[in-house]
Short mmCIF file of C-alpha atoms in Angstrom, two decimals:
data_model
loop_
_atom_site.label_atom_id
_atom_site.label_comp_id
_atom_site.label_asym_id
_atom_site.label_seq_id
_atom_site.Cartn_x
_atom_site.Cartn_y
_atom_site.Cartn_z
CA UNK U 17 0.00 0.00 0.00
CA UNK U 18 1.37 3.39 -0.98
CA UNK U 19 2.08 6.03 1.59
CA UNK U 20 -0.95 8.26 2.08
CA UNK U 21 0.32 11.74 2.90
CA UNK U 22 -2.17 13.41 5.24
CA UNK U 23 -2.16 17.07 6.17
CA UNK U 24 -0.73 17.03 9.71
CA UNK U 25 -2.29 19.03 12.53
CA UNK U 26 0.78 21.15 13.21
CA UNK U 27 2.76 23.35 10.84
CA UNK U 28 6.02 25.23 10.78
CA UNK U 29 4.51 28.64 10.07
CA UNK U 30 7.89 30.30 9.88
CA UNK U 31 8.78 27.97 7.00
CA UNK U 32 5.47 28.74 5.34
CA UNK U 33 6.13 32.46 5.66
CA UNK U 34 9.58 32.00 4.15
CA UNK U 35 8.30 29.99 1.21
CA UNK U 36 5.61 32.56 0.48
CA UNK U 37 8.16 35.35 0.30
CA UNK U 38 9.76 33.65 -2.70
CA UNK U 39 6.57 33.27 -4.73
CA UNK U 40 4.78 35.72 -6.97
CA UNK U 41 1.48 36.40 -5.25
CA UNK U 42 -1.53 38.59 -5.90
CA UNK U 43 -1.59 41.82 -3.95
CA UNK U 44 -1.91 40.98 -0.29
CA UNK U 45 -3.75 44.26 0.22
CA UNK U 46 -6.75 42.74 -1.53
CA UNK U 47 -6.75 39.69 0.76
CA UNK U 48 -7.28 39.11 4.45
CA UNK U 49 -3.73 38.12 5.30
CA UNK U 50 -3.62 35.13 7.65
CA UNK U 51 0.08 35.08 8.41
CA UNK U 52 0.03 37.91 10.90
CA UNK U 53 -0.87 35.81 13.95
CA UNK U 54 1.65 35.68 16.73
CA UNK U 55 3.54 32.40 16.57
CA UNK U 56 4.40 32.62 20.26
CA UNK U 57 0.97 31.63 21.54
CA UNK U 58 0.32 27.89 21.11
CA UNK U 59 -3.41 28.42 21.58
CA UNK U 60 -3.52 30.24 18.23
CA UNK U 61 -2.31 27.15 16.36
CA UNK U 62 -5.69 25.99 15.05
CA UNK U 63 -6.62 29.50 13.92
CA UNK U 64 -3.24 29.93 12.21
CA UNK U 65 -3.61 26.65 10.38
CA UNK U 66 -7.12 27.42 9.17
CA UNK U 67 -6.13 30.92 8.13
CA UNK U 68 -3.04 29.69 6.33
CA UNK U 69 -5.01 27.04 4.45
CA UNK U 70 -7.61 29.64 3.58
CA UNK U 71 -4.85 31.84 2.22
CA UNK U 72 -3.42 29.05 0.08
CA UNK U 73 -6.84 28.16 -1.31
CA UNK U 74 -7.43 31.84 -2.07
CA UNK U 75 -4.12 32.02 -3.90
CA UNK U 76 -4.87 28.91 -5.92
CA UNK U 77 -8.32 30.18 -6.80
CA UNK U 78 -6.95 33.62 -7.68
CA UNK U 79 -4.47 32.02 -10.07
CA UNK U 80 -7.15 29.84 -11.59
CA UNK U 81 -9.59 32.70 -12.00
CA UNK U 82 -7.01 34.85 -13.77
CA UNK U 83 -7.18 32.47 -16.70
CA UNK U 84 -10.93 32.13 -16.92
CA UNK U 85 -12.66 34.02 -19.68
CA UNK U 86 -16.15 32.60 -19.75
CA UNK U 87 -18.88 32.69 -17.13
CA UNK U 88 -19.31 28.89 -17.00
CA UNK U 89 -15.61 28.45 -16.44
CA UNK U 90 -15.74 31.03 -13.67
CA UNK U 91 -18.56 29.13 -11.97
CA UNK U 92 -16.65 25.86 -12.21
CA UNK U 93 -13.56 27.55 -10.86
CA UNK U 94 -15.53 28.99 -7.96
CA UNK U 95 -16.98 25.64 -6.95
CA UNK U 96 -13.62 23.87 -7.26
CA UNK U 97 -12.07 26.53 -5.04
CA UNK U 98 -14.90 26.25 -2.54
CA UNK U 99 -14.46 22.48 -2.41
CA UNK U 100 -10.71 22.89 -1.90
CA UNK U 101 -11.26 25.36 0.91
CA UNK U 102 -13.81 23.15 2.70
CA UNK U 103 -11.61 20.08 2.29
CA UNK U 104 -8.59 21.83 3.74
CA UNK U 105 -10.60 23.07 6.68
CA UNK U 106 -11.82 19.54 7.31
CA UNK U 107 -8.22 18.35 7.52
CA UNK U 108 -7.31 21.21 9.85
CA UNK U 109 -10.22 20.45 12.17
CA UNK U 110 -9.52 16.71 12.41
CA UNK U 111 -7.41 15.00 15.02
CA UNK U 112 -4.35 12.84 14.48
CA UNK U 113 -3.62 9.13 14.80
CA UNK U 114 -0.32 7.76 16.09
CA UNK U 115 0.80 4.40 17.41
CA UNK U 116 2.71 3.02 20.38
CA UNK U 117 5.76 1.02 19.32
CA UNK U 118 6.47 -1.40 22.16
CA UNK U 119 9.25 -3.96 21.86
CA UNK U 120 8.82 -6.49 24.65
CA UNK U 121 9.22 -9.36 22.21
CA UNK U 122 11.94 -11.51 20.66
CA UNK U 123 10.53 -11.80 17.15
CA UNK U 124 9.97 -8.22 15.92
CA UNK U 125 11.33 -6.89 12.63
CA UNK U 126 14.33 -4.51 12.71
CA UNK U 127 13.65 -0.84 13.31
CA UNK U 128 14.37 0.07 9.69
CA UNK U 129 11.58 -2.21 8.48
CA UNK U 130 9.26 -0.86 11.16
CA UNK U 131 9.77 2.67 9.87
CA UNK U 132 8.92 1.51 6.36
CA UNK U 133 5.79 -0.15 7.72
CA UNK U 134 4.71 3.04 9.50
CA UNK U 135 5.19 5.10 6.35
CA UNK U 136 3.35 2.59 4.18
CA UNK U 137 0.33 2.85 6.49
CA UNK U 138 0.35 6.64 6.61
CA UNK U 139 1.16 6.69 10.33
CA UNK U 140 3.10 9.91 10.95
CA UNK U 141 3.33 9.78 14.73
CA UNK U 142 4.93 7.14 16.94
CA UNK U 143 5.47 6.83 20.67
CA UNK U 144 8.22 4.62 22.10
CA UNK U 145 8.75 3.51 25.68
CA UNK U 146 12.43 4.36 25.86
CA UNK U 147 14.99 6.12 23.67
CA UNK U 148 16.66 3.20 21.95
CA UNK U 149 19.43 4.45 19.57
CA UNK U 150 18.60 1.93 16.83
CA UNK U 151 14.98 3.09 16.75
CA UNK U 152 15.78 6.80 16.83
CA UNK U 153 18.40 6.42 14.09
CA UNK U 154 15.98 4.46 11.91
CA UNK U 155 13.40 7.24 12.28
CA UNK U 156 15.89 9.89 11.14
CA UNK U 157 14.69 11.70 8.03
CA UNK U 158 11.42 9.76 7.95
CA UNK U 159 9.19 12.75 8.69
CA UNK U 160 7.54 10.73 11.47
CA UNK U 161 7.07 12.67 14.71
CA UNK U 162 8.37 10.85 17.77
CA UNK U 163 7.56 10.82 21.48
CA UNK U 164 10.35 9.29 23.58
CA UNK U 165 10.08 8.11 27.16
CA UNK U 166 12.15 8.53 30.30
CA UNK U 167 11.34 5.32 32.21
CA UNK U 168 9.97 5.33 35.75
CA UNK U 169 13.23 3.86 36.98
CA UNK U 170 15.11 7.04 36.04
CA UNK U 171 12.70 9.50 37.68
CA UNK U 172 14.66 9.64 40.92
CA UNK U 173 17.92 10.45 39.16
CA UNK U 174 16.31 13.04 36.87
CA UNK U 175 14.59 14.70 39.85
CA UNK U 176 17.67 14.73 42.05
CA UNK U 177 20.25 15.94 39.54
CA UNK U 178 20.02 18.67 36.92
CA UNK U 179 23.27 17.32 35.53
CA UNK U 180 21.71 13.87 35.00
CA UNK U 181 18.69 15.40 33.28
CA UNK U 182 20.92 17.49 31.02
CA UNK U 183 23.07 14.49 30.09
CA UNK U 184 19.98 12.39 29.39
CA UNK U 185 18.61 15.06 27.04
CA UNK U 186 22.00 15.38 25.34
CA UNK U 187 22.31 11.63 24.71
CA UNK U 188 18.68 10.79 23.96
CA UNK U 189 17.30 13.94 22.35
CA UNK U 190 19.96 16.37 21.17
CA UNK U 191 21.93 13.57 19.54
CA UNK U 192 19.03 12.89 17.14
CA UNK U 193 16.79 15.95 16.91
CA UNK U 194 15.81 17.52 14.53
CA UNK U 195 16.74 14.89 11.93
CA UNK U 196 14.65 12.57 14.04
CA UNK U 197 11.62 14.74 14.74
CA UNK U 198 11.23 14.34 18.49
CA UNK U 199 8.13 16.28 19.52
CA UNK U 200 7.63 15.17 23.12
CA UNK U 201 9.18 13.47 26.13
CA UNK U 202 6.89 11.27 28.20
CA UNK U 203 8.32 11.44 31.71
CA UNK U 204 7.51 8.12 33.31
CA UNK U 205 4.35 6.17 32.65
CA UNK U 206 1.36 5.89 34.98
CA UNK U 207 3.59 6.78 37.92
CA UNK U 208 0.66 6.99 40.36
CA UNK U 209 0.25 3.22 40.18
CA UNK U 210 3.97 2.47 40.12
CA UNK U 211 4.67 0.06 43.04
CA UNK U 212 8.07 1.73 43.51
CA UNK U 213 6.40 4.96 44.74
CA UNK U 214 7.96 7.30 42.18
CA UNK U 215 5.16 9.90 42.27
CA UNK U 216 7.09 12.40 44.42
CA UNK U 217 9.90 12.55 41.85
CA UNK U 218 7.67 13.32 38.87
CA UNK U 219 7.37 17.12 38.96
CA UNK U 220 11.06 17.80 39.84
CA UNK U 221 12.14 15.44 37.05
CA UNK U 222 9.89 17.20 34.51
CA UNK U 223 11.24 20.61 35.52
CA UNK U 224 14.87 19.50 35.26
CA UNK U 225 14.27 17.97 31.84
CA UNK U 226 12.57 21.15 30.66
CA UNK U 227 15.54 23.21 31.86
CA UNK U 228 17.76 20.92 29.80
CA UNK U 229 15.58 21.49 26.72
CA UNK U 230 15.89 25.23 27.25
CA UNK U 231 19.67 24.82 27.37
CA UNK U 232 19.62 23.23 23.91
CA UNK U 233 16.95 25.66 22.65
CA UNK U 234 14.54 22.75 22.08
CA UNK U 235 11.83 23.90 24.50
CA UNK U 236 9.61 25.34 21.74
CA UNK U 237 9.84 22.21 19.58
CA UNK U 238 9.63 19.50 22.25
CA UNK U 239 6.98 19.28 24.94
CA UNK U 240 7.19 17.46 28.25
CA UNK U 241 4.29 15.57 29.82
CA UNK U 242 3.56 12.37 31.74
CA UNK U 243 0.92 9.75 30.88
CA UNK U 244 -1.68 9.18 33.61
CA UNK U 245 -4.02 6.23 34.02
CA UNK U 246 -7.73 6.77 34.63
CA UNK U 247 -7.18 5.36 38.12
CA UNK U 248 -5.85 8.83 38.96
CA UNK U 249 -9.50 9.91 39.04
CA UNK U 250 -11.48 9.79 42.26
CA UNK U 251 -14.79 10.08 40.39
CA UNK U 252 -15.44 9.33 36.74
CA UNK U 253 -19.20 9.01 36.62
CA UNK U 254 -21.02 10.97 35.54
CA UNK U 255 -18.35 12.58 33.39
CA UNK U 256 -19.36 16.05 34.57
CA UNK U 257 -18.43 15.02 38.15
CA UNK U 258 -14.93 13.90 37.16
CA UNK U 259 -12.32 14.67 39.82
CA UNK U 260 -8.77 13.69 40.67
CA UNK U 261 -7.90 11.64 43.75
CA UNK U 262 -7.76 14.07 46.69
CA UNK U 263 -4.33 12.94 47.86
CA UNK U 264 -2.88 13.82 44.44
CA UNK U 265 -4.48 17.23 43.90
CA UNK U 266 -2.14 19.51 45.87
CA UNK U 267 0.98 17.39 45.69
CA UNK U 268 0.86 16.45 42.01
CA UNK U 269 -1.96 17.65 39.79
CA UNK U 270 -1.93 21.36 40.55
CA UNK U 271 1.84 21.66 40.02
CA UNK U 272 1.66 19.30 37.00
CA UNK U 273 -1.11 21.24 35.28
CA UNK U 274 0.59 24.51 36.15
CA UNK U 275 3.77 23.24 34.53
CA UNK U 276 1.89 22.14 31.41
CA UNK U 277 0.23 25.55 31.13
CA UNK U 278 3.51 27.41 31.62
CA UNK U 279 5.33 25.36 28.98
CA UNK U 280 2.46 25.16 26.46
CA UNK U 281 2.27 21.39 26.82
CA UNK U 282 -0.63 18.93 27.23
CA UNK U 283 -1.78 16.19 29.57
CA UNK U 284 -1.16 12.64 28.38
CA UNK U 285 -3.94 10.18 29.28
CA UNK U 286 -4.04 6.40 28.92
CA UNK U 287 -7.68 5.38 28.40
CA UNK U 288 -8.91 1.81 27.95
CA UNK U 289 -12.68 1.35 27.60
CA UNK U 290 -11.93 -2.37 27.29
CA UNK U 291 -11.10 -2.63 30.99
CA UNK U 292 -14.41 -1.07 31.99
CA UNK U 293 -16.36 -3.28 29.59
CA UNK U 294 -14.51 -6.45 30.60
CA UNK U 295 -15.37 -5.92 34.27
CA UNK U 296 -18.95 -4.80 33.66
CA UNK U 297 -20.11 -6.53 30.49
CA UNK U 298 -23.45 -7.22 32.14
CA UNK U 299 -24.22 -3.50 32.49
CA UNK U 300 -22.23 -1.83 29.68
CA UNK U 301 -23.48 -2.05 26.12
CA UNK U 302 -20.89 -3.49 23.73
CA UNK U 303 -22.07 -1.04 21.06
CA UNK U 304 -21.44 1.83 23.49
CA UNK U 305 -17.89 0.56 24.06
CA UNK U 306 -17.17 0.06 20.32
CA UNK U 307 -18.44 3.41 18.93
CA UNK U 308 -21.40 1.71 17.29
CA UNK U 309 -24.93 3.04 17.02
CA UNK U 310 -26.62 3.12 20.40
CA UNK U 311 -29.21 5.26 22.24
CA UNK U 312 -26.53 6.98 24.27
CA UNK U 313 -26.22 7.81 27.96
CA UNK U 314 -27.30 11.17 29.36
CA UNK U 315 -25.01 12.84 31.91
CA UNK U 316 -27.36 13.89 34.69
CA UNK U 317 -24.92 16.61 35.74
CA UNK U 318 -24.98 18.64 32.53
CA UNK U 319 -27.56 17.02 30.26
CA UNK U 320 -25.04 15.98 27.60
CA UNK U 321 -25.64 12.69 25.82
CA UNK U 322 -22.72 10.29 25.31
CA UNK U 323 -22.62 7.74 22.53
CA UNK U 324 -19.26 6.18 23.41
CA UNK U 325 -17.52 5.08 26.57
CA UNK U 326 -14.29 6.60 25.24
CA UNK U 327 -15.81 10.10 25.10
CA UNK U 328 -17.25 9.68 28.59
CA UNK U 329 -13.86 8.70 29.99
CA UNK U 330 -12.03 11.60 28.35
CA UNK U 331 -14.65 14.11 29.46
CA UNK U 332 -14.23 12.91 33.04
CA UNK U 333 -10.59 14.01 32.75
CA UNK U 334 -11.59 17.35 31.22
CA UNK U 335 -14.06 17.86 34.08
CA UNK U 336 -11.41 17.02 36.66
CA UNK U 337 -9.07 19.62 35.14
CA UNK U 338 -11.88 22.16 34.96
CA UNK U 339 -12.59 21.67 38.66
CA UNK U 340 -9.02 22.85 39.31
CA UNK U 341 -9.43 25.83 36.91
CA UNK U 342 -7.30 24.35 34.13
CA UNK U 343 -9.83 24.41 31.29
CA UNK U 344 -7.17 25.54 28.82
CA UNK U 345 -4.95 22.44 29.03
CA UNK U 346 -5.18 20.14 26.03
CA UNK U 347 -5.29 16.35 26.28
CA UNK U 348 -3.44 13.79 24.18
CA UNK U 349 -4.54 10.15 24.40
CA UNK U 350 -1.16 8.52 24.86
CA UNK U 351 -2.55 4.97 24.90
CA UNK U 352 -5.81 3.29 23.97
CA UNK U 353 -6.62 -0.03 22.37
CA UNK U 354 -8.53 -3.28 22.48
CA UNK U 355 -7.05 -6.81 22.60
CA UNK U 356 -7.74 -9.28 19.81
CA UNK U 357 -7.37 -12.28 22.10
CA UNK U 358 -7.69 -12.95 25.82
CA UNK U 359 -8.04 -15.56 28.51
CA UNK U 360 -11.32 -17.36 29.08
CA UNK U 361 -12.44 -14.76 31.62
CA UNK U 362 -11.38 -11.70 29.58
CA UNK U 363 -14.79 -10.81 28.26
CA UNK U 364 -14.80 -8.98 24.94
CA UNK U 365 -11.25 -9.76 23.82
CA UNK U 366 -11.65 -10.81 20.18
CA UNK U 367 -10.51 -9.86 16.69
CA UNK U 368 -13.95 -8.52 15.61
CA UNK U 369 -14.22 -6.34 18.70
CA UNK U 370 -10.64 -5.07 18.42
CA UNK U 371 -11.18 -4.23 14.76
CA UNK U 372 -14.43 -2.42 15.55
CA UNK U 373 -12.96 -0.41 18.43
CA UNK U 374 -9.80 0.71 16.69
CA UNK U 375 -11.37 1.19 13.26
CA UNK U 376 -14.29 3.22 14.57
CA UNK U 377 -11.95 5.20 16.82
CA UNK U 378 -9.77 6.13 13.83
CA UNK U 379 -12.86 7.29 11.96
CA UNK U 380 -14.08 9.18 15.02
CA UNK U 381 -10.75 11.05 15.38
CA UNK U 382 -9.90 11.73 11.73
CA UNK U 383 -13.32 13.06 10.83
CA UNK U 384 -12.96 15.81 13.43
CA UNK U 385 -14.94 17.04 16.36
CA UNK U 386 -14.15 16.83 20.04
CA UNK U 387 -16.04 15.37 22.96
CA UNK U 388 -19.50 16.40 24.18
CA UNK U 389 -17.91 18.52 26.92
CA UNK U 390 -15.14 19.89 24.67
CA UNK U 391 -16.58 19.83 21.13
CA UNK U 392 -13.63 21.80 19.71
CA UNK U 393 -10.96 19.64 21.34
CA UNK U 394 -9.53 17.80 18.34
CA UNK U 395 -7.61 14.89 19.80
CA UNK U 396 -4.32 13.24 19.02
CA UNK U 397 -4.63 9.54 19.81
CA UNK U 398 -1.90 6.90 20.02
CA UNK U 399 -3.20 3.39 19.40
CA UNK U 400 -1.79 0.62 21.54
CA UNK U 401 0.05 -1.11 20.06
CA UNK U 402 1.90 -1.57 16.80
CA UNK U 403 2.79 -5.26 17.33
CA UNK U 404 1.70 -8.22 19.40
CA UNK U 405 4.50 -8.57 21.98
CA UNK U 406 5.15 -12.18 22.96
CA UNK U 407 7.35 -11.53 26.01
CA UNK U 408 4.90 -9.41 27.98
CA UNK U 409 3.77 -10.72 31.33
CA UNK U 410 0.20 -10.89 32.55
CA UNK U 411 -2.98 -12.27 30.99
CA UNK U 412 -3.19 -13.32 27.35
CA UNK U 413 -4.64 -9.96 26.34
CA UNK U 414 -1.36 -8.23 27.23
CA UNK U 415 0.34 -10.04 24.36
CA UNK U 416 -2.46 -9.37 21.88
CA UNK U 417 -3.05 -5.62 21.59
CA UNK U 418 -1.08 -5.39 18.36
CA UNK U 419 -2.37 -4.01 15.08
CA UNK U 420 0.23 -6.16 13.32
CA UNK U 421 1.83 -9.54 13.80
CA UNK U 422 5.65 -9.57 13.94
CA UNK U 423 5.52 -10.71 10.30
CA UNK U 424 4.07 -7.24 9.50
CA UNK U 425 0.77 -8.81 8.51
CA UNK U 426 -2.28 -6.98 9.84
CA UNK U 427 -4.13 -8.68 12.68
CA UNK U 428 -7.28 -7.10 11.21
CA UNK U 429 -7.79 -4.66 8.40
CA UNK U 430 -8.51 -1.08 9.46
CA UNK U 431 -7.38 2.23 7.93
CA UNK U 432 -5.17 4.85 9.58
CA UNK U 433 -5.71 7.75 7.16
CA UNK U 434 -8.55 9.88 5.85
CA UNK U 435 -8.02 8.36 2.41
CA UNK U 436 -8.30 4.84 3.82
CA UNK U 437 -11.56 5.69 5.57
CA UNK U 438 -13.30 6.06 2.19
CA UNK U 439 -13.53 2.29 1.89
CA UNK U 440 -13.89 1.44 5.57
CA UNK U 441 -17.11 0.00 6.96
CA UNK U 442 -17.54 -1.48 10.41
CA UNK U 443 -19.66 -4.59 10.06
CA UNK U 444 -21.50 -5.19 13.33
CA UNK U 445 -22.00 -8.84 14.01
CA UNK U 446 -24.29 -10.62 16.41
CA UNK U 447 -22.65 -9.65 19.70
CA UNK U 448 -20.45 -12.40 21.04
CA UNK U 449 -18.68 -10.61 23.90
CA UNK U 450 -16.15 -13.36 24.40
CA UNK U 451 -15.79 -16.39 26.63
CA UNK U 452 -18.67 -15.35 28.80
CA UNK U 453 -20.15 -17.87 31.19
CA UNK U 454 -23.64 -18.04 32.63
CA UNK U 455 -23.65 -15.98 35.77
CA UNK U 456 -25.25 -17.27 38.91
CA UNK U 457 -25.38 -15.42 42.21
CA UNK U 458 -23.02 -16.87 44.79
CA UNK U 459 -22.71 -16.46 48.50
CA UNK U 460 -19.66 -15.16 50.30
CA UNK U 461 -18.00 -18.56 50.10
CA UNK U 462 -17.91 -18.37 46.34
CA UNK U 463 -19.79 -21.57 45.53
CA UNK U 464 -23.25 -23.08 45.37
CA UNK U 465 -26.57 -21.33 45.33
CA UNK U 466 -28.11 -18.69 47.56
CA UNK U 467 -29.76 -19.71 50.79
CA UNK U 468 -32.53 -17.21 51.35
CA UNK U 469 -33.24 -15.53 54.64
CA UNK U 470 -36.41 -16.22 56.55
CA UNK U 471 -37.89 -13.06 55.05
CA UNK U 472 -37.05 -14.27 51.56
CA UNK U 473 -34.85 -11.22 50.90
CA UNK U 474 -31.35 -11.14 49.43
CA UNK U 475 -28.93 -8.27 48.87
CA UNK U 476 -25.99 -7.65 46.56
CA UNK U 477 -22.74 -6.33 48.05
CA UNK U 478 -19.20 -5.61 46.89
CA UNK U 479 -16.26 -7.99 47.23
CA UNK U 480 -13.69 -5.95 49.09
CA UNK U 481 -10.81 -8.20 48.02
CA UNK U 482 -11.07 -7.46 44.28
CA UNK U 483 -9.35 -4.08 44.74
CA UNK U 484 -10.47 -0.46 44.75
CA UNK U 485 -9.87 0.10 41.03
CA UNK U 486 -12.18 -2.72 39.94
CA UNK U 487 -14.79 -1.69 42.49
CA UNK U 488 -14.64 1.93 41.34
CA UNK U 489 -15.12 0.93 37.71
CA UNK U 490 -18.10 -1.26 38.59
CA UNK U 491 -19.52 1.47 40.83
CA UNK U 492 -19.31 4.05 38.05
CA UNK U 493 -21.35 1.94 35.71
CA UNK U 494 -23.87 0.74 38.26
CA UNK U 495 -24.66 4.41 38.87
CA UNK U 496 -24.50 5.15 35.14
CA UNK U 497 -25.66 2.78 32.46
CA UNK U 498 -27.00 0.40 35.11
CA UNK U 499 -29.49 2.96 36.36
CA UNK U 500 -28.89 2.32 40.07
CA UNK U 501 -30.19 4.91 42.52
CA UNK U 502 -26.95 6.47 43.74
CA UNK U 503 -28.36 9.65 45.27
CA UNK U 504 -28.10 8.27 48.82
CA UNK U 505 -24.31 7.88 48.51
CA UNK U 506 -23.67 11.45 47.40
CA UNK U 507 -21.99 13.86 49.88
CA UNK U 508 -24.38 14.89 52.62
CA UNK U 509 -26.87 12.11 51.88
CA UNK U 510 -27.96 9.31 54.21
CA UNK U 511 -25.54 6.63 52.95
CA UNK U 512 -22.49 8.76 52.13
CA UNK U 513 -20.76 7.50 55.31
CA UNK U 514 -18.72 5.44 55.58
CA UNK U 515 -17.04 7.15 52.63
CA UNK U 516 -15.31 4.09 51.17
CA UNK U 517 -15.40 2.61 47.70
CA UNK U 518 -16.55 -0.74 49.09
CA UNK U 519 -19.49 0.77 51.00
CA UNK U 520 -20.60 2.96 48.09
CA UNK U 521 -20.20 0.11 45.60
CA UNK U 522 -22.25 -2.19 47.82
CA UNK U 523 -25.12 0.29 47.93
CA UNK U 524 -25.01 0.85 44.16
CA UNK U 525 -24.72 -2.87 43.34
CA UNK U 526 -27.67 -3.64 45.60
CA UNK U 527 -29.78 -0.87 44.04
CA UNK U 528 -29.12 -2.30 40.58
CA UNK U 529 -29.82 -5.85 41.82
CA UNK U 530 -33.10 -4.91 43.43
CA UNK U 531 -34.23 -2.86 40.42
CA UNK U 532 -33.65 -5.93 38.28
CA UNK U 533 -35.93 -7.90 40.61
CA UNK U 534 -32.94 -9.87 41.93
CA UNK U 535 -32.78 -11.78 38.67
CA UNK U 536 -30.06 -14.34 38.15
CA UNK U 537 -26.83 -12.78 36.97
CA UNK U 538 -27.65 -9.24 38.12
CA UNK U 539 -25.28 -9.40 41.09
CA UNK U 540 -22.02 -10.06 39.30
CA UNK U 541 -20.28 -6.89 38.03
CA UNK U 542 -17.37 -8.77 36.53
CA UNK U 543 -16.85 -10.79 39.70
CA UNK U 544 -16.83 -7.73 41.98
CA UNK U 545 -20.11 -8.54 43.75
CA UNK U 546 -21.92 -11.38 45.49
CA UNK U 547 -25.30 -12.11 47.07
CA UNK U 548 -25.89 -12.18 50.85
CA UNK U 549 -28.92 -13.30 52.82
CA UNK U 550 -28.57 -10.93 55.77
CA UNK U 551 -29.06 -7.14 55.63
CA UNK U 552 -25.71 -5.42 54.90
CA UNK U 553 -24.38 -3.09 57.58
CA UNK U 554 -22.45 0.03 56.56
CA UNK U 555 -22.83 2.69 59.24
CA UNK U 556 -26.47 3.65 59.66
CA UNK U 557 -27.31 3.10 55.99
CA UNK U 558 -30.29 0.89 55.22
CA UNK U 559 -30.16 -1.10 51.99
CA UNK U 560 -33.49 -1.36 50.11
CA UNK U 561 -35.03 -4.69 49.15
CA UNK U 562 -37.14 -3.42 46.28
CA UNK U 563 -38.12 -0.41 44.17
#
């Protein structure tokens, strides 16, 4: 497949200015000149791009019209110019697709072949998880924009020593840029869930690395950020109530967002709707998770309707930033994807679902438009991942997120460019979520049926041992798509205390269970809940037995 050159979302306006100075142009006094925007304000980028494209289309149309002598030809020229202008604006408004190039495998092609593969697919952005010399050399002169990574293990050294940070930038950035177009440094990855407790080193490390970029005069070309996982959110449902974990607000997020604002950078977010669906397939619509047609979910906080889980997750992040008065910070989706294969209990991991998620996501991003909360926030999204990686630990899904096999054959056929989208059609099949088993309510012992109380009542409660993250995910969707009555667990309400994820999840799970008439399988939540025959006790809260 030939390389499909797509108009990128960022431009070197100084170069455009220079090239224009050497061309014979119509009198600029008769045009609205777009190249007078300040290039120092990164927030003007979209306006500059649109104005520049408008200028070029005007120039092309002016040249064409100079040679038209008949009225019909003038009309044809006008419509061709109008089409050009609209098409260019569509490109300018659209987002951008990149890919994560992980290499935890022993059977991947050499970096030089990988670069050829990226170019053949029209992928002009790549994110790597280190700064391997062979990879950065192979990308030299390719025109592909690169995000490199300073691993979590080096955060302490980069935070403690400006000299270390400067040397790292010299060896891993300055040695290759600009021939290798490094556009960002990801400082660590999901540090808030790093078992080595590296969170406290994050902000000092980012500042020292930025100082090093300033030293080399790279600070305008290369941005610094750090990918966060959605587990950094305290609340994610509804999206309008999104908030960061309280213990991270003052110590991390306020200084992080302040740094991003000061340096004109963006927040990197790793978002995986698959995890939410896998744990809550009984309450989350597969169509909602895969960007397919669905009735949508209304956010009770602001009245916005969501038609995809992805949008809802990203808007929860936007809302969390807005709550801290950082509405102006942009977001880049540094990782998202869907596995093509999983273990027996990894519901939804399949080739058809992976193809639908990634293919529909590409279409969603490249055709423009932001999220319901930020409709003008055109997103840059990095798909995870380029290859299946056979040496990764964990469940089977971890080794099967790749878009390509190591042989460079596609795992499934989806486009990555606007041109490729012309022939792309998602073909919904009869939903087969994966290796899903019949779900029967179980008691606390984990086996057998439910022995009913003398009153005949049963309740659904959370399993505290599955972990807060899984409980929070299940809680979000019990209160959301599941339609549970979660008003009593809001601040100030009767069941807010004890303020723990387990207590709140238990109330929400039970509300859902009772609303479903205690039907078989309605107290499951991906294994995060079970049925009890005695009334649950959480503070003074009373759990209902019917609605």
